[in-house]
CSV table of C-alpha atoms in Angstrom, one decimal:
chain,number,residue,atom,x,y,z
A,1,MET,CA,0.0,0.0,0.0
A,2,LEU,CA,1.4,3.4,-1.0
A,3,PRO,CA,1.5,6.1,1.7
A,4,SER,CA,-0.9,9.0,1.7
A,5,ARG,CA,0.3,12.4,0.5
A,6,SER,CA,0.8,13.6,4.1
A,7,GLN,CA,2.9,10.6,4.9
A,8,VAL,CA,5.3,10.9,1.8
A,9,ILE,CA,9.0,11.4,2.7
A,10,PRO,CA,10.3,13.8,0.0
A,11,SER,CA,13.6,13.1,-1.8
A,12,ALA,CA,16.2,15.7,-1.4
A,13,GLY,CA,17.2,15.2,-5.0
A,14,THR,CA,16.9,12.9,-7.9
A,15,THR,CA,19.5,12.3,-10.7
A,16,ILE,CA,19.1,10.3,-13.9
A,17,GLN,CA,22.1,8.8,-15.6
A,18,GLY,CA,22.0,7.0,-19.0
A,19,GLY,CA,19.7,7.1,-21.9
A,20,ILE,CA,17.9,5.1,-24.6
A,21,ASP,CA,21.1,3.5,-25.9
A,22,CYS,CA,22.8,2.8,-22.6
A,23,PRO,CA,21.9,1.6,-19.0
A,24,THR,CA,19.9,4.0,-16.9
A,25,ASP,CA,20.3,4.6,-13.2
A,26,LEU,CA,17.9,6.6,-11.0
A,27,THR,CA,19.5,7.9,-7.9
A,28,PHE,CA,17.3,9.3,-5.0
A,29,LEU,CA,18.8,11.2,-2.1
A,30,CYS,CA,17.0,11.0,1.2
A,31,ARG,CA,18.2,11.8,4.7
A,32,HIS,CA,21.9,11.5,3.8
A,33,GLN,CA,21.4,8.2,2.0
A,34,ARG,CA,21.4,7.3,-1.7
A,35,PHE,CA,19.0,4.9,-3.2
A,36,VAL,CA,20.1,3.7,-6.7
A,37,VAL,CA,17.6,2.0,-9.0
A,38,GLU,CA,19.1,0.3,-12.1
A,39,VAL,CA,16.5,0.2,-14.9
A,40,LEU,CA,16.9,-3.0,-16.9
A,41,ARG,CA,16.4,-2.9,-20.6
A,42,THR,CA,13.4,-5.2,-20.3
A,43,VAL,CA,11.5,-2.3,-18.8
A,44,PHE,CA,11.9,-0.2,-22.0
A,45,PRO,CA,13.2,-2.6,-24.7
A,46,LEU,CA,14.7,-0.9,-27.8
A,47,ASP,CA,12.4,-3.0,-30.0
A,48,SER,CA,9.2,-1.9,-28.3
A,49,PRO,CA,6.7,-0.6,-30.9
A,50,ILE,CA,6.5,2.9,-29.6
A,51,LEU,CA,10.3,3.4,-29.8
A,52,LYS,CA,10.8,1.3,-32.9
A,53,THR,CA,8.3,3.3,-35.0
A,54,SER,CA,9.3,6.7,-33.8
A,55,LYS,CA,11.9,9.0,-35.4
A,56,GLU,CA,15.2,8.9,-33.6
A,57,ALA,CA,14.7,12.4,-32.0
A,58,ASP,CA,11.1,11.5,-31.0
A,59,ALA,CA,12.2,8.2,-29.5
A,60,ASP,CA,14.8,9.9,-27.3
A,61,GLN,CA,12.2,12.4,-26.1
A,62,LEU,CA,9.6,9.6,-25.5
A,63,TYR,CA,12.2,7.6,-23.5
A,64,ASP,CA,13.2,10.6,-21.4
A,65,GLU,CA,9.6,11.4,-20.6
A,66,ALA,CA,9.0,7.7,-19.7
A,67,ILE,CA,12.0,7.7,-17.4
A,68,GLY,CA,10.8,10.9,-15.8
A,69,HIS,CA,7.4,9.4,-15.0
A,70,LEU,CA,9.1,6.2,-13.8
A,71,ALA,CA,11.3,8.3,-11.4
A,72,ASP,CA,8.2,9.8,-9.9
A,73,ALA,CA,6.6,6.4,-9.4
A,74,MET,CA,9.8,4.9,-7.9
A,75,ALA,CA,10.0,7.8,-5.4
A,76,MET,CA,6.7,6.5,-4.0
A,77,LEU,CA,7.6,2.9,-4.2
A,78,LEU,CA,10.8,3.5,-2.2
A,79,GLN,CA,8.9,5.1,0.7
A,80,ALA,CA,9.1,1.9,2.9
A,81,PHE,CA,12.8,1.7,2.3
A,82,TYR,CA,13.3,5.4,3.2
A,83,ARG,CA,11.6,4.7,6.5
A,84,LYS,CA,13.7,1.6,7.3
A,85,LEU,CA,17.1,2.6,5.9
A,86,ALA,CA,17.1,6.4,6.3
A,87,PRO,CA,15.6,7.2,9.7
A,88,VAL,CA,15.4,10.8,11.0
A,89,CYS,CA,18.5,11.6,13.1
A,90,ASP,CA,20.3,14.7,14.2
A,91,GLN,CA,23.8,13.2,13.7
A,92,ILE,CA,25.1,10.5,11.4
A,93,ALA,CA,28.5,8.7,11.4
A,94,LEU,CA,30.8,9.4,8.5
A,95,ASP,CA,30.8,5.8,7.3
A,96,GLN,CA,27.0,6.0,7.1
A,97,HIS,CA,26.9,9.3,5.3
A,98,LEU,CA,25.6,8.9,1.7
A,99,GLN,CA,25.6,5.1,1.8
A,100,ARG,CA,24.2,3.6,-1.4
A,101,PHE,CA,21.4,1.1,-1.4
A,102,TYR,CA,20.9,-0.7,-4.8
A,103,PHE,CA,17.7,-1.9,-6.5
A,104,THR,CA,17.0,-3.2,-9.9
A,105,LEU,CA,13.8,-2.7,-11.9
A,106,SER,CA,12.9,-5.3,-14.4
A,107,ALA,CA,9.8,-6.1,-16.4
A,108,ASN,CA,9.1,-9.4,-14.8
A,109,GLY,CA,10.6,-8.8,-11.3
A,110,ARG,CA,12.4,-12.2,-11.3
A,111,ALA,CA,15.2,-12.2,-8.7
A,112,LEU,CA,18.6,-12.9,-10.2
A,113,ILE,CA,19.9,-14.3,-6.9
A,114,SER,CA,17.2,-16.9,-6.5
A,115,ASP,CA,18.7,-19.4,-3.9
A,116,ALA,CA,20.2,-16.9,-1.4
A,117,GLN,CA,18.4,-18.7,1.4
A,118,THR,CA,21.1,-21.5,1.1
A,119,VAL,CA,23.9,-19.2,2.4
A,120,PRO,CA,24.1,-17.3,5.7
A,121,ARG,CA,22.0,-14.1,5.9
A,122,ILE,CA,23.6,-11.3,7.7
A,123,ARG,CA,21.7,-8.3,9.1
A,124,PRO,CA,23.2,-4.8,8.3
A,125,GLU,CA,23.5,-4.0,12.0
A,126,ASP,CA,26.0,-6.9,12.3
A,127,VAL,CA,28.3,-5.4,9.7
A,128,MET,CA,30.8,-2.7,10.5
A,129,VAL,CA,32.5,-0.9,7.6
A,130,LEU,CA,36.2,-0.6,8.3
A,131,LYS,CA,37.5,0.8,5.0
A,132,GLU,CA,36.5,1.4,1.4
A,133,LEU,CA,38.8,-0.5,-0.9
A,134,TRP,CA,39.4,-0.2,-4.6
A,135,ALA,CA,36.0,1.0,-5.5
A,136,ASP,CA,33.2,2.7,-3.5
A,137,ASN,CA,31.1,-0.5,-3.7
A,138,VAL,CA,33.8,-2.8,-2.2
A,139,CYS,CA,34.6,-2.5,1.5
A,140,LYS,CA,36.6,-4.2,4.2
A,141,VAL,CA,34.1,-5.0,7.0
A,142,SER,CA,33.9,-6.8,10.3
A,143,VAL,CA,31.0,-9.2,10.8
A,144,ARG,CA,30.7,-10.2,14.4
A,145,GLY,CA,34.4,-9.9,14.8
A,146,GLU,CA,35.4,-11.7,11.6
A,147,ILE,CA,37.1,-9.6,8.9
A,148,MET,CA,35.4,-10.0,5.5
A,149,CYS,CA,35.1,-8.2,2.1
A,150,LEU,CA,31.7,-6.7,1.2
A,151,LYS,CA,30.7,-6.1,-2.4
A,152,LYS,CA,27.7,-3.8,-2.4
A,153,GLY,CA,24.8,-4.1,-4.8
A,154,GLY,CA,21.0,-4.8,-5.1
A,155,TRP,CA,19.3,-8.1,-4.9
A,156,LEU,CA,18.6,-8.0,-8.6
A,157,HIS,CA,21.8,-6.3,-9.8
A,158,ALA,CA,23.1,-8.3,-12.7
A,159,SER,CA,26.8,-7.8,-11.8
A,160,LEU,CA,26.3,-8.8,-8.2
A,161,ALA,CA,24.2,-11.8,-9.3
A,162,SER,CA,27.0,-13.0,-11.6
A,163,GLU,CA,29.5,-12.7,-8.7
A,164,TYR,CA,27.2,-14.5,-6.4
A,165,LYS,CA,26.5,-17.3,-8.8
A,166,ALA,CA,30.2,-18.0,-9.5
A,167,LEU,CA,31.2,-17.9,-5.8
A,168,LYS,CA,28.2,-20.1,-4.9
A,169,GLU,CA,29.2,-22.7,-7.5
A,170,LEU,CA,32.7,-22.7,-6.1
A,171,LEU,CA,31.4,-23.0,-2.6
A,172,ASP,CA,29.3,-26.0,-3.6
A,173,HIS,CA,32.3,-27.7,-5.2
A,174,GLY,CA,34.4,-27.3,-2.1
A,175,LEU,CA,37.6,-25.8,-3.6
A,176,PRO,CA,41.0,-26.7,-2.1
A,177,ASP,CA,43.0,-24.0,-0.4
A,178,ARG,CA,45.4,-23.8,-3.4
A,179,VAL,CA,42.7,-22.3,-5.5
A,180,ARG,CA,43.2,-18.6,-4.8
A,181,VAL,CA,39.7,-17.0,-5.2
A,182,PRO,CA,37.5,-15.4,-2.5
A,183,ARG,CA,35.1,-17.7,-0.7
A,184,LEU,CA,31.4,-16.8,-0.3
A,185,LYS,CA,30.6,-16.1,3.3
A,186,GLY,CA,27.1,-14.7,3.2
A,187,ILE,CA,24.6,-12.1,2.0
A,188,VAL,CA,23.7,-8.9,3.8
A,189,VAL,CA,19.9,-8.8,3.9
A,190,VAL,CA,17.3,-6.2,5.0
A,191,SER,CA,14.2,-8.0,6.3
A,192,GLY,CA,10.7,-6.8,6.5
A,193,ASP,CA,8.4,-6.8,9.5
A,194,ASP,CA,7.7,-10.5,8.9
A,195,GLU,CA,11.4,-11.2,8.9
A,196,GLU,CA,11.3,-12.2,5.2
A,197,PRO,CA,14.2,-10.7,3.2
A,198,VAL,CA,13.1,-7.7,1.1
A,199,MET,CA,16.5,-6.5,-0.2
A,200,ALA,CA,20.1,-7.6,-0.3
A,201,LEU,CA,22.7,-4.9,0.3
A,202,GLY,CA,25.6,-7.0,-1.0
A,203,VAL,CA,27.7,-10.2,-1.0
A,204,LEU,CA,30.2,-11.1,1.8
A,205,MET,CA,33.3,-13.0,0.9
A,206,THR,CA,36.7,-13.7,2.4
A,207,TYR,CA,39.0,-10.7,2.7
A,208,ILE,CA,42.3,-10.8,0.8
A,209,ASP,CA,44.9,-8.8,2.7
A,210,ALA,CA,46.4,-6.7,-0.1
A,211,ASP,CA,47.9,-3.2,-0.3
A,212,PRO,CA,45.1,-0.8,-1.3
A,213,TRP,CA,47.4,0.9,-3.8
A,214,GLU,CA,49.7,-1.8,-5.1
A,215,GLY,CA,47.5,-4.8,-4.5
A,216,PRO,CA,46.0,-5.0,-8.0
A,217,MET,CA,48.7,-6.5,-10.3
A,218,GLY,CA,47.8,-3.9,-13.0
A,219,ARG,CA,49.4,-1.2,-10.8
A,220,VAL,CA,52.7,-2.9,-10.2
A,221,LYS,CA,55.8,-1.6,-12.0
A,222,LEU,CA,56.9,-5.0,-13.4
A,223,ASP,CA,60.3,-3.7,-14.4
A,224,SER,CA,61.3,-3.7,-10.7
A,225,VAL,CA,59.9,-7.3,-10.1
A,226,ALA,CA,62.2,-10.2,-10.4
A,227,ARG,CA,61.5,-12.7,-13.2
A,228,GLU,CA,61.2,-15.5,-10.6
A,229,GLN,CA,58.4,-13.6,-8.8
A,230,ARG,CA,56.5,-12.9,-12.1
A,231,GLU,CA,56.7,-16.6,-13.0
A,232,ARG,CA,55.3,-17.5,-9.6
A,233,TRP,CA,52.3,-15.1,-10.2
A,234,TRP,CA,51.8,-16.5,-13.6
A,235,THR,CA,51.8,-20.1,-12.3
A,236,GLN,CA,49.3,-19.3,-9.6
A,237,ILE,CA,46.9,-17.5,-12.0
A,238,ARG,CA,47.1,-20.2,-14.6
A,239,ASN,CA,46.5,-23.0,-12.1
A,240,THR,CA,43.6,-21.3,-10.4
A,241,LEU,CA,41.9,-20.5,-13.7
A,242,THR,CA,42.4,-24.2,-14.8
A,243,GLU,CA,40.6,-25.4,-11.7
A,244,LEU,CA,37.8,-22.8,-12.2
A,245,HIS,CA,37.2,-24.0,-15.7
A,246,GLU,CA,37.2,-27.7,-14.5
A,247,ASP,CA,34.3,-26.6,-12.2
A,248,GLY,CA,32.5,-24.8,-15.1
A,249,VAL,CA,33.1,-21.3,-13.7
A,250,VAL,CA,34.2,-18.5,-16.0
A,251,TRP,CA,36.3,-15.6,-14.8
A,252,GLY,CA,35.0,-13.2,-17.4
A,253,ASP,CA,36.9,-9.9,-16.9
A,254,ALA,CA,40.4,-11.4,-17.1
A,255,LYS,CA,42.9,-8.6,-16.7
A,256,PRO,CA,45.8,-7.7,-14.3
A,257,ASP,CA,43.6,-5.2,-12.3
A,258,ASN,CA,41.4,-8.3,-11.3
A,259,VAL,CA,44.4,-10.1,-9.9
A,260,LEU,CA,45.2,-9.1,-6.3
A,261,LEU,CA,48.6,-9.6,-4.8
A,262,ASP,CA,48.4,-10.3,-1.0
A,263,ARG,CA,51.0,-9.3,1.6
A,264,ASP,CA,52.8,-12.6,0.9
A,265,GLN,CA,52.9,-11.9,-2.8
A,266,ASN,CA,50.4,-14.6,-3.8
A,267,ALA,CA,48.2,-13.9,-6.8
A,268,TRP,CA,44.4,-14.1,-6.3
A,269,ILE,CA,41.8,-14.0,-9.0
A,270,VAL,CA,38.9,-11.7,-8.2
A,271,ASP,CA,35.8,-10.0,-9.7
A,272,PHE,CA,33.3,-12.5,-11.3
A,273,GLY,CA,30.8,-9.7,-12.1
A,274,GLY,CA,30.4,-10.8,-15.7
A,275,SER,CA,31.9,-7.8,-17.4
A,276,TRP,CA,34.8,-7.6,-19.8
A,277,THR,CA,37.5,-5.0,-20.6
A,278,GLU,CA,38.5,-3.9,-24.1
A,279,GLY,CA,42.1,-4.7,-24.9
A,280,TRP,CA,42.1,-7.8,-22.6
A,281,VAL,CA,39.1,-9.9,-23.8
A,282,ASP,CA,37.3,-9.4,-27.2
A,283,GLU,CA,33.6,-8.6,-26.9
A,284,ASP,CA,32.5,-11.7,-28.8
A,285,LEU,CA,34.4,-13.9,-26.4
A,286,ALA,CA,33.2,-12.2,-23.2
A,287,GLY,CA,31.8,-14.7,-20.6
A,288,THR,CA,33.5,-17.7,-22.2
A,289,ILE,CA,36.4,-20.0,-21.4
A,290,ALA,CA,37.9,-18.9,-24.7
A,291,GLY,CA,37.7,-15.3,-23.5
A,292,ASP,CA,39.4,-16.3,-20.3
A,293,GLU,CA,42.2,-18.0,-22.2
A,294,GLN,CA,42.6,-14.9,-24.4
A,295,GLY,CA,42.9,-12.7,-21.3
A,296,LEU,CA,45.3,-15.1,-19.7
A,297,HIS,CA,47.6,-15.0,-22.7
A,298,ARG,CA,47.6,-11.2,-22.6
A,299,ILE,CA,48.4,-11.3,-18.8
A,300,LEU,CA,51.3,-13.5,-19.7
A,301,GLU,CA,52.5,-10.8,-22.1
A,302,ARG,CA,51.9,-8.1,-19.5
A,303,LEU,CA,54.2,-10.1,-17.1
A,304,GLN,CA,56.9,-10.0,-19.9
A,305,LEU,CA,57.0,-13.8,-20.0
A,306,THR,CA,56.9,-16.4,-22.7
A,307,ILE,CA,55.8,-20.0,-22.6
A,308,THR,CA,58.5,-22.5,-23.5
A,309,SER,CA,57.6,-26.0,-24.6
């Protein structure tokens, strides 16, 4: 049930990013918190009759008008989350200021993370943010005293769903310790009054203790790294990827920035969000084992190594 007009919590601001030919995000600011709604293409498909039969300029205008009306509707639909996640307060901790809560709007409303009940559900109040890592959606956190990594995102967010799916498959297969990838630890879930989950804030995984600036291998000045060390990284990456493929899991965005070097100089494969990066994996090979092999070969070149038979 939607609130009456007198009960409506106003948004302090709304921004719209994207357009008819690219993904669209609606961001609502309320009480120092950001609520980000990803609008999936299924909501306004490019082949819909009204857009397909319109002139290009008219189609852009129709799309912008539709998104504007959608933003007004979403501001009403988010009211329950405003009340639960953005309560009125005189003071707010810095790590809580302008937090982002992610949602996804699709035409059929089907959850992309469909079996989340099989992994531990963690309440937001049990998670303490210690540090933001390499992106504002990846954090070092403490969960009841245990250090973990939190990747933020909505329950239906496609990138997070891809990450969850890959980590869940690896968890089910019971990987040996020699396979250096994060392990799935749980999902941070907001529950409704009936204790049923209504939104996931992100995925929890094992924390890799890496330097915030030099941890990603793509930032390392390889000219100063001994060949023996570079060969060790290469062997670890190749062996881990081989085991992933044997379990039917694809890395996807294979590139040096998605290899983390821990404090002991071990190489870990991270980021199973389903994207790809130009120059490392060709678009037509994205999300395939062949694409992983292509990215792996280019990482070998980046390490200034050659394979000898």
